[in-house]
Amino acid sequence: MTSSEHATRALVMELVAGETLAERIQRGPLSAEEARSLFIQIAEGLGAAHEKGVIHRDLKPANVMITPEGIVKILDFGLAKALVREGEPALDTSQSPTLTKGTALGVIMGTEHYMSPEQARGKPVDKRTDVWAFGCCLFEALSGRKAFDGEVGTDVLGAVIHNEPDWNALPTIAPRRLLERCLRKNRHDRLQDIGDARIELADQGAEPTTQTRSVKPLALVLMLATLAGIAIGAGLLSLFGNDARPLPEPKRFAIPLREGERIRNYFLSWDNPLVFSPDGSHLVYAASRGSTSFLYLRDMSSGETRQVSGTTGATDPFFSPDGQWVGFLAESRLKKVRLAGGEPEVITAKRFSLEGGASWGPDGWIVFAAKEGLFLVSVDGGESEGLTTSSFDRFPSFLPGGQQISFTATDAAVFDDMANFQDGERLVILDVASRERTGLEELGRASSGVYLDSGHLAFARGSDLLVTAFDPAARGIRGEPRLVTSGVFATTSGRSYFAVSRNGDLSLLLGNPAERSVVVVDRAGREHHVAQGQYMHPVFVSDSAYES
């Protein structure tokens, strides 16, 4: 056209040949390798959108196109929106650009089967809503059935908000751990970034696929049933190093315990049996022989391990800043012993109900958790000074300079609710002098914070270990938390068994005692697995409480 009067405007779109993921699933569940290949691409596509500040909000198998060459195209961004930050108002659905099948005005846009719980409730959404939908799609691709279903839309939404998927529908080779983390109801507990899902799927493809692959014996050694070793991952800080400087690959290996030893662990324990010396050269752990626990010192260079004298009955070890002393709890008192030799010294003459660990600061003070709250005491002994008064404050750790402490606070309202106990955990920064408290609410559920020399804060979220950039002076989080590893041994009381040195060496116990099955055995001897979760002391409430 040479004249603007006759100009024509056109919207040109790519014609994609192939079939949708929904059509592929109709032919039967995908193999593990086929699903891995496709969902790595889906994760890459979502990640690219998220980097541009866009969330899809309606990811589902019908919106994923697969070309004959196996290339994935994510379709229908008609419901996409700019990322909504926490604190912004919920979406006004009357202003949404499109309606999809299964949605109506007055409801947050999307398709019920793939809506996240926050989306179904009409709350603000962020990129984690796409992580949820990704998990729903992956579950459906591997099992051939929807993760959440019902006769009508309201039934589906109820299942999304309240029910768990039928995990038994998944094949044994499914990445169940990844799916569980994508489909956690609380988005703070969910996988935080779709890029982590891509990495996990890619890593699975890099491993040998046979039952006898090299990691299998290690996993068996470290299972909760035996607790026969400590897993070590050296080089945690390589996750955050300077890109211009080549970094060594993190080393991962297991330390077998000596015959007859086992790591102290309790279902409701607030102890932590592991601690690194500040420079990472030594590891101290509490292990039991019979019914008596002792502390053991392992030289990380030579591999030599010896029992620390004077530590009979010791739990919850913690190092002095110079690495010459180790403190511990024994006989309801704080004690310390010089690693070079000598008798243990009592720090707190008064007996406390000690619960939740201790930390040795750089200026000669120790903070410890007791049933009455957090206390401060001189390393030379003397009267203890109360810092907080809540029995729900625990796991203290000094920040650089010794003027601030990070600790875990638990909402008293959920403390007695075993199933939701850990949902109330939050990290708090306490100024020792002013007693001013700053909650790190942006982390959501978080526990056991430890500061690293790199300027990062390591913390636990149940059995996940994460790290985030942290500014102690501003008491602020900088950036999104990053997952370091999963499968950390975590007690129902909120203690995750890991230790990090200042230079980033990591030790942890694998396994999870918090998940237990309730099993009913009928009169014919048949076992019925009723539920899995955080349970203790099951009883029947009536003769008809269980129907086989």
XYZ file of C-alpha atoms in Angstrom:
548
model
C 0.000 0.000 0.000
C 1.328 3.423 -0.893
C -1.414 5.419 0.740
C -2.147 5.425 4.458
C -5.810 5.783 3.531
C -5.792 2.179 2.286
C -3.363 0.768 4.877
C -4.323 -2.542 6.456
C -3.405 -3.604 9.964
C -2.993 -7.272 10.741
C -2.133 -9.373 13.760
C 0.275 -12.093 12.635
C 0.642 -15.156 14.849
C 2.701 -18.309 14.572
C 0.909 -21.399 13.293
C 2.054 -24.241 15.520
C 1.592 -27.758 14.218
C 1.322 -30.713 16.562
C -0.857 -31.685 19.504
C -1.570 -30.260 22.917
C -0.290 -31.887 26.071
C -3.930 -32.612 26.947
C -4.325 -34.588 23.712
C -1.098 -36.456 24.415
C -2.260 -37.384 27.935
C -5.528 -38.749 26.500
C -3.451 -41.472 24.826
C -2.040 -42.527 28.190
C 0.449 -41.361 30.840
C 3.826 -40.132 29.650
C 7.001 -42.064 30.314
C 9.415 -40.539 32.804
C 11.859 -39.549 30.064
C 9.186 -38.045 27.802
C 7.727 -36.052 30.695
C 11.161 -34.887 31.774
C 12.005 -33.605 28.289
C 8.717 -31.736 27.874
C 8.528 -30.281 31.372
C 12.088 -28.985 31.299
C 10.972 -26.941 28.289
C 7.777 -25.830 30.047
C 9.836 -24.694 33.036
C 12.195 -22.805 30.723
C 9.263 -21.051 29.055
C 7.645 -20.068 32.333
C 11.012 -18.931 33.656
C 11.479 -16.647 30.654
C 8.041 -15.118 31.253
C 8.721 -14.667 34.958
C 12.015 -12.924 34.205
C 9.988 -10.410 32.189
C 7.650 -9.904 35.137
C 4.746 -11.877 33.645
C 2.827 -14.769 35.180
C 0.608 -17.010 33.049
C -2.218 -17.729 35.543
C -3.832 -20.365 33.320
C -1.169 -22.977 32.635
C -2.812 -26.315 31.821
C -2.219 -29.216 29.409
C -4.571 -27.651 26.840
C -2.323 -24.571 26.746
C 0.869 -26.514 26.036
C 1.546 -27.368 22.391
C 4.012 -30.089 21.358
C 5.381 -29.939 17.822
C 6.188 -33.114 15.840
C 9.856 -32.426 16.664
C 9.090 -32.472 20.406
C 9.390 -28.700 20.850
C 7.093 -27.180 23.478
C 5.114 -23.976 22.939
C 3.196 -22.396 25.827
C -0.056 -20.894 24.518
C -2.823 -18.544 25.630
C -1.313 -15.784 27.709
C -4.754 -14.148 27.615
C -4.958 -14.254 31.406
C -1.341 -13.291 31.947
C -0.620 -10.315 34.169
C 2.242 -8.383 35.613
C 3.539 -9.836 38.858
C 1.538 -8.696 41.893
C 3.668 -8.169 44.966
C 2.458 -9.157 48.412
C 0.414 -6.415 50.012
C -1.277 -5.356 46.771
C -5.082 -5.719 46.519
C -6.662 -8.848 45.116
C -7.504 -8.923 41.427
C -10.754 -7.454 40.124
C -11.981 -10.215 37.842
C -14.354 -7.895 36.009
C -11.274 -6.269 34.497
C -9.675 -9.526 33.331
C -9.229 -9.577 29.547
C -10.626 -13.040 28.833
C -12.751 -15.805 30.255
C -11.682 -19.429 29.889
C -13.836 -22.511 30.021
C -14.651 -23.295 33.622
C -14.442 -19.711 34.881
C -17.025 -17.015 35.448
C -17.240 -13.417 36.449
C -16.713 -12.838 40.143
C -14.038 -15.528 40.402
C -10.299 -15.141 39.936
C -9.468 -16.143 36.368
C -8.083 -19.554 35.567
C -9.203 -23.153 35.188
C -10.280 -24.818 38.412
C -8.209 -27.994 38.146
C -4.972 -26.022 37.881
C -5.694 -23.043 40.151
C -3.443 -22.521 43.134
C -5.150 -22.295 46.553
C -4.499 -18.550 46.736
C -5.909 -18.124 43.226
C -8.998 -20.141 44.149
C -9.541 -17.944 47.203
C -9.305 -14.743 45.155
C -6.099 -13.612 46.824
C -3.180 -11.824 45.128
C -1.054 -14.158 43.039
C 2.597 -14.239 42.050
C 4.873 -16.561 40.092
C 4.339 -19.334 42.624
C 0.820 -19.784 41.244
C 2.461 -20.928 37.981
C 4.671 -23.299 39.987
C 1.497 -24.875 41.389
C -0.044 -25.248 37.915
C 3.230 -26.730 36.652
C 3.001 -29.373 39.395
C -0.627 -30.128 38.502
C 0.294 -30.612 34.843
C 3.289 -32.818 35.660
C 1.184 -34.944 38.031
C -1.447 -35.406 35.318
C 1.132 -36.209 32.646
C 2.719 -38.962 34.747
C -0.441 -40.454 36.274
C -2.995 -39.887 33.520
C -5.383 -38.306 36.026
C -5.895 -34.829 37.410
C -4.263 -33.943 40.706
C -7.505 -32.318 41.916
C -10.926 -33.255 40.572
C -14.621 -33.173 41.382
C -18.092 -33.425 39.865
C -18.553 -29.660 39.562
C -16.292 -26.632 39.701
C -16.921 -25.903 43.373
C -15.954 -29.471 44.256
C -12.690 -29.027 42.379
C -11.929 -25.746 44.143
C -12.644 -27.406 47.481
C -10.193 -30.173 46.626
C -7.560 -27.629 45.598
C -7.865 -25.799 48.908
C -8.296 -28.727 51.293
C -7.253 -32.068 49.758
C -4.004 -33.769 48.816
C -3.506 -35.459 45.443
C -3.647 -39.244 45.317
C 0.107 -39.760 45.497
C -0.384 -43.502 45.036
C -1.533 -42.795 41.474
C 2.013 -41.829 40.506
C 4.411 -44.380 39.026
C 7.348 -45.326 41.215
C 9.799 -43.457 38.967
C 7.903 -40.156 39.308
C 9.778 -37.193 40.877
C 7.435 -37.223 43.859
C 9.579 -34.945 45.992
C 9.472 -32.254 43.299
C 5.722 -32.662 42.895
C 5.116 -32.398 46.630
C 7.096 -29.164 46.761
C 5.223 -27.708 43.786
C 1.836 -28.584 45.302
C 2.162 -27.303 48.848
C -0.919 -25.333 49.862
C 0.998 -22.507 51.520
C 2.908 -20.698 48.798
C 5.639 -19.762 51.279
C 6.357 -23.493 51.617
C 6.093 -24.130 47.894
C 8.968 -24.284 45.425
C 9.852 -20.614 45.102
C 11.156 -20.486 41.539
C 10.281 -22.510 38.451
C 13.974 -22.527 37.545
C 14.615 -24.848 40.486
C 12.135 -27.333 38.997
C 13.986 -27.199 35.683
C 17.307 -27.863 37.420
C 15.896 -30.764 39.427
C 14.416 -32.406 36.341
C 17.644 -31.899 34.406
C 19.679 -33.388 37.254
C 17.457 -36.458 37.307
C 18.213 -37.046 33.672
C 21.947 -36.796 34.350
C 21.836 -39.635 36.903
C 22.068 -43.307 35.972
C 18.587 -44.806 35.729
C 19.312 -48.283 37.090
C 18.283 -49.367 40.537
C 21.948 -49.806 41.498
C 23.138 -46.293 40.698
C 25.920 -45.020 42.916
C 23.743 -42.752 45.052
C 21.515 -45.598 46.194
C 23.810 -47.029 48.895
C 24.399 -43.528 50.285
C 20.672 -42.924 50.521
C 20.229 -46.196 52.372
C 22.991 -45.355 54.822
C 21.393 -42.013 55.587
C 17.790 -43.076 55.902
C 15.966 -42.365 59.154
C 15.653 -46.074 59.882
C 19.390 -46.441 60.464
C 20.793 -42.925 60.940
C 24.179 -44.491 60.292
C 25.969 -41.476 58.850
C 26.236 -37.746 58.310
C 26.023 -36.305 54.788
C 28.534 -33.556 54.069
C 28.302 -31.061 51.206
C 31.394 -28.832 51.139
C 31.296 -25.529 49.313
C 27.812 -24.136 49.968
C 29.097 -20.658 49.122
C 29.908 -21.747 45.584
C 26.239 -21.068 44.951
C 26.901 -17.385 45.485
C 30.507 -16.863 44.433
C 31.917 -14.270 42.061
C 31.211 -15.447 38.505
C 34.576 -14.078 37.363
C 36.423 -16.414 39.708
C 36.341 -20.148 38.947
C 34.846 -22.121 41.796
C 35.454 -25.748 42.706
C 32.618 -28.199 42.415
C 30.942 -28.850 45.790
C 32.048 -32.145 47.303
C 29.412 -34.480 48.674
C 30.292 -37.498 50.741
C 29.141 -39.454 53.764
C 30.828 -39.908 57.117
C 29.985 -43.329 58.550
C 29.655 -43.507 62.303
C 31.616 -46.017 64.295
C 30.011 -49.316 65.196
C 27.445 -48.959 67.955
C 27.041 -45.187 67.525
C 23.920 -43.426 66.395
C 23.086 -39.759 66.023
C 20.819 -38.479 68.751
C 17.392 -37.807 67.301
C 13.933 -37.482 68.717
C 10.571 -37.008 67.063
C 9.917 -33.928 69.218
C 13.531 -32.907 69.841
C 14.705 -29.279 69.845
C 18.355 -30.358 69.991
C 20.739 -30.031 67.068
C 23.442 -32.727 67.162
C 25.731 -31.121 64.545
C 28.036 -28.086 64.590
C 30.992 -26.965 62.475
C 33.938 -25.055 63.870
C 33.847 -21.472 62.534
C 36.552 -22.210 59.935
C 35.026 -25.523 58.898
C 38.101 -27.535 59.885
C 36.298 -29.665 62.476
C 32.846 -31.100 62.984
C 31.397 -31.912 66.394
C 28.376 -34.162 66.667
C 26.403 -35.725 69.505
C 26.036 -39.488 69.203
C 24.776 -42.153 71.555
C 26.202 -45.471 72.653
C 23.359 -47.282 74.283
C 21.361 -44.750 76.292
C 24.245 -42.319 76.909
C 25.272 -39.552 74.538
C 28.748 -38.094 74.027
C 30.305 -35.457 71.799
C 32.663 -36.528 69.018
C 35.200 -34.344 67.204
C 36.061 -35.083 63.582
C 39.040 -33.519 61.812
C 37.757 -32.751 58.318
C 41.248 -32.922 56.790
C 42.539 -36.173 58.254
C 39.192 -37.850 58.832
C 40.168 -38.767 62.389
C 37.373 -38.853 64.960
C 37.699 -38.903 68.742
C 35.368 -38.654 71.692
C 35.527 -35.306 73.494
C 36.385 -35.943 77.137
C 34.005 -34.766 79.824
C 30.914 -34.755 77.606
C 28.879 -37.599 79.071
C 25.190 -36.888 78.467
C 26.004 -33.900 76.241
C 23.616 -32.560 73.609
C 23.340 -29.532 71.327
C 27.047 -28.605 70.883
C 28.163 -25.088 69.870
C 31.649 -23.676 69.148
C 33.475 -20.683 70.546
C 34.348 -18.072 67.874
C 38.043 -19.096 67.960
C 37.211 -22.796 67.623
C 39.164 -23.715 70.779
C 36.177 -24.512 72.977
C 32.909 -26.328 72.505
C 29.856 -25.579 74.615
C 27.064 -28.051 75.214
C 24.023 -28.859 77.317
C 24.203 -31.501 80.036
C 22.358 -32.064 83.309
C 20.105 -29.040 82.607
C 23.143 -26.755 82.606
C 25.312 -25.039 80.039
C 28.895 -26.297 80.077
C 32.066 -25.810 78.053
C 35.245 -27.801 77.512
C 38.541 -26.981 75.835
C 39.088 -29.277 72.860
C 42.816 -29.449 73.551
C 41.997 -31.193 76.841
C 40.812 -30.465 80.349
C 37.778 -30.824 82.551
C 34.398 -29.367 81.533
C 33.410 -26.082 83.190
C 29.879 -25.189 84.273
C 28.597 -21.906 82.844
C 25.101 -21.775 84.352
C 25.012 -22.933 87.955
C 21.240 -22.641 87.932
C 19.433 -25.515 86.305
C 17.246 -24.575 83.357
C 14.803 -26.512 81.259
C 17.046 -26.038 78.253
C 15.194 -26.261 74.955
C 16.364 -25.012 71.614
C 20.116 -24.540 71.447
C 22.759 -21.908 72.190
C 25.224 -19.629 70.394
C 28.619 -18.240 71.498
C 29.097 -14.590 70.552
C 32.328 -12.755 69.660
C 32.401 -10.604 72.805
C 32.260 -13.279 75.501
C 28.522 -13.838 75.789
C 26.384 -16.894 75.155
C 22.710 -16.800 74.240
C 20.671 -19.906 74.991
C 17.060 -21.026 74.759
C 15.192 -22.295 77.795
C 11.573 -23.038 78.524
C 11.269 -19.543 80.001
C 12.595 -17.795 76.854
C 15.994 -16.664 75.550
C 18.774 -15.839 78.038
C 22.191 -14.205 77.920
C 25.097 -15.336 80.112
C 28.834 -14.623 80.270
C 31.127 -17.402 79.032
C 32.801 -17.155 82.461
C 29.521 -17.910 84.219
C 27.363 -15.831 86.520
C 23.767 -14.706 86.507
C 21.739 -15.140 83.343
C 19.852 -12.205 81.853
C 16.492 -12.750 80.215
C 16.097 -11.490 76.650
C 12.615 -12.778 75.831
C 9.844 -14.355 77.864
C 8.197 -16.704 75.387
C 8.754 -20.433 75.607
C 8.217 -20.500 71.842
C 11.509 -18.621 71.153
C 14.395 -20.940 70.287
C 17.356 -21.721 67.985
C 19.279 -18.455 68.659
C 22.360 -17.511 66.635
C 24.590 -14.435 66.939
C 24.950 -12.153 63.933
C 28.274 -10.395 63.111
C 29.415 -8.027 65.842
C 27.501 -9.828 68.571
C 24.923 -7.064 68.976
C 22.094 -8.866 67.216
C 20.651 -12.357 67.402
C 18.522 -14.291 64.966
C 16.092 -16.774 66.473
C 12.974 -18.748 65.621
C 9.657 -17.583 67.048
C 6.529 -19.704 66.815
C 2.984 -18.401 66.950
C 1.553 -19.628 70.238
C -1.837 -20.050 68.573
C -0.561 -22.972 66.481
C 1.946 -24.360 68.973
C -0.356 -27.098 70.225
C -1.587 -28.012 66.760
C 0.805 -30.785 65.773
C -0.333 -30.875 62.152
C 0.243 -27.151 61.610
C 2.913 -26.439 64.213
C 5.677 -25.548 61.787
C 3.429 -23.173 59.817
C 3.778 -20.685 62.676
C 7.593 -20.528 62.547
C 9.193 -17.192 61.653
C 12.726 -15.814 61.838
C 13.199 -12.781 64.065
C 16.187 -10.458 64.536
C 16.676 -9.198 68.109
C 18.823 -6.206 69.084
C 20.478 -7.265 72.348
C 20.758 -3.751 73.805
C 17.372 -2.277 72.886
C 15.416 -5.565 72.757
C 13.929 -4.328 69.470
C 12.560 -7.172 67.354
C 12.394 -7.287 63.556
C 10.502 -10.141 61.950
C 11.698 -11.417 58.580
C 8.124 -11.877 57.438
C 9.014 -11.942 53.742
C 10.606 -15.362 54.261
C 7.323 -16.846 55.401
C 7.796 -20.078 57.313
C 11.466 -20.205 58.339
C 13.565 -21.619 61.170
C 17.135 -21.994 62.457
C 18.758 -19.007 60.758
C 22.589 -19.000 60.531
C 24.600 -16.105 59.075
C 27.414 -16.810 56.583
C 30.473 -14.676 55.867
C 29.301 -14.264 52.272
C 26.446 -12.039 53.452
C 23.814 -14.744 53.300
C 21.433 -16.277 55.794
C 20.957 -20.044 55.738
C 17.660 -21.251 57.157
C 15.359 -24.252 57.192
C 11.809 -24.631 56.014
C 10.873 -28.047 57.276
C 13.143 -30.510 55.488
C 14.315 -27.918 52.937
C 17.509 -25.902 53.455
C 17.558 -22.473 51.799
C 19.895 -19.486 51.579
C 19.063 -15.837 50.960
C 21.114 -12.650 50.729
C 20.840 -10.767 54.017
C 21.963 -7.353 55.289
C 22.450 -7.502 59.089
C 22.761 -3.718 59.430
C 19.442 -3.115 57.708
C 17.949 -6.347 59.059
C 16.635 -6.951 55.574
C 16.417 -9.729 53.023
C 17.873 -8.969 49.590
C 16.523 -11.109 46.788
C 14.663 -14.391 46.637
C 15.675 -17.371 48.803
C 17.430 -20.183 46.951
C 17.039 -23.871 47.671
C 20.284 -25.587 48.676
C 19.026 -29.108 49.319
C 15.983 -31.083 50.408
C 15.473 -34.113 52.583
C 17.043 -32.661 55.728
C 16.114 -34.569 58.894
C 13.454 -32.350 60.507
C 11.668 -32.990 63.792
C 8.025 -32.150 64.329
C 9.061 -29.551 66.907
C 10.713 -27.541 64.141
C 14.396 -28.455 64.482
C 16.188 -29.257 61.212
C 19.443 -31.156 61.629
C 22.075 -29.187 59.734
C 25.214 -27.178 60.463
C 26.969 -24.537 58.362
C 30.442 -23.103 58.881
C 31.104 -19.412 58.233
C 32.817 -20.289 54.941
C 29.839 -22.298 53.753
C 30.669 -25.933 54.528
C 27.469 -27.819 55.171
C 26.689 -30.918 57.184
C 23.265 -32.432 57.508
C 21.344 -35.527 58.417
C 19.037 -36.992 55.805
C 15.593 -38.369 56.534
C 12.379 -37.002 57.992
C 10.770 -38.291 61.183
C 7.927 -35.802 60.932
C 6.083 -37.910 58.351
C 4.508 -40.958 59.940
C 1.832 -43.324 58.740
C -1.252 -44.249 60.746
C -1.822 -47.960 60.158
C -4.878 -49.936 61.243
C -4.563 -53.730 61.494
C -7.932 -55.476 61.328
C -8.817 -58.768 62.981
C -7.765 -60.698 59.876
C -4.278 -59.241 60.133
C -4.654 -56.949 57.127
C -2.893 -53.584 57.294
C -4.788 -50.442 56.269
C -2.667 -47.314 55.797
C -5.062 -44.575 56.818
C -2.958 -41.441 56.570
C 0.527 -40.014 56.527
C 1.549 -36.884 58.386
C 2.636 -35.602 61.780
C 0.903 -37.921 64.237
C 1.473 -39.374 67.688
C -0.425 -41.764 69.999
C -3.381 -42.737 67.754
C -6.535 -44.013 69.509
C -10.008 -45.079 68.414
C -12.743 -42.689 69.497
C -15.513 -45.277 69.043
C -16.117 -48.792 67.722
C -17.194 -47.329 64.379
C -14.370 -44.838 64.021
C -12.758 -46.939 61.306
C -14.550 -48.917 58.641
C -12.495 -51.391 56.604
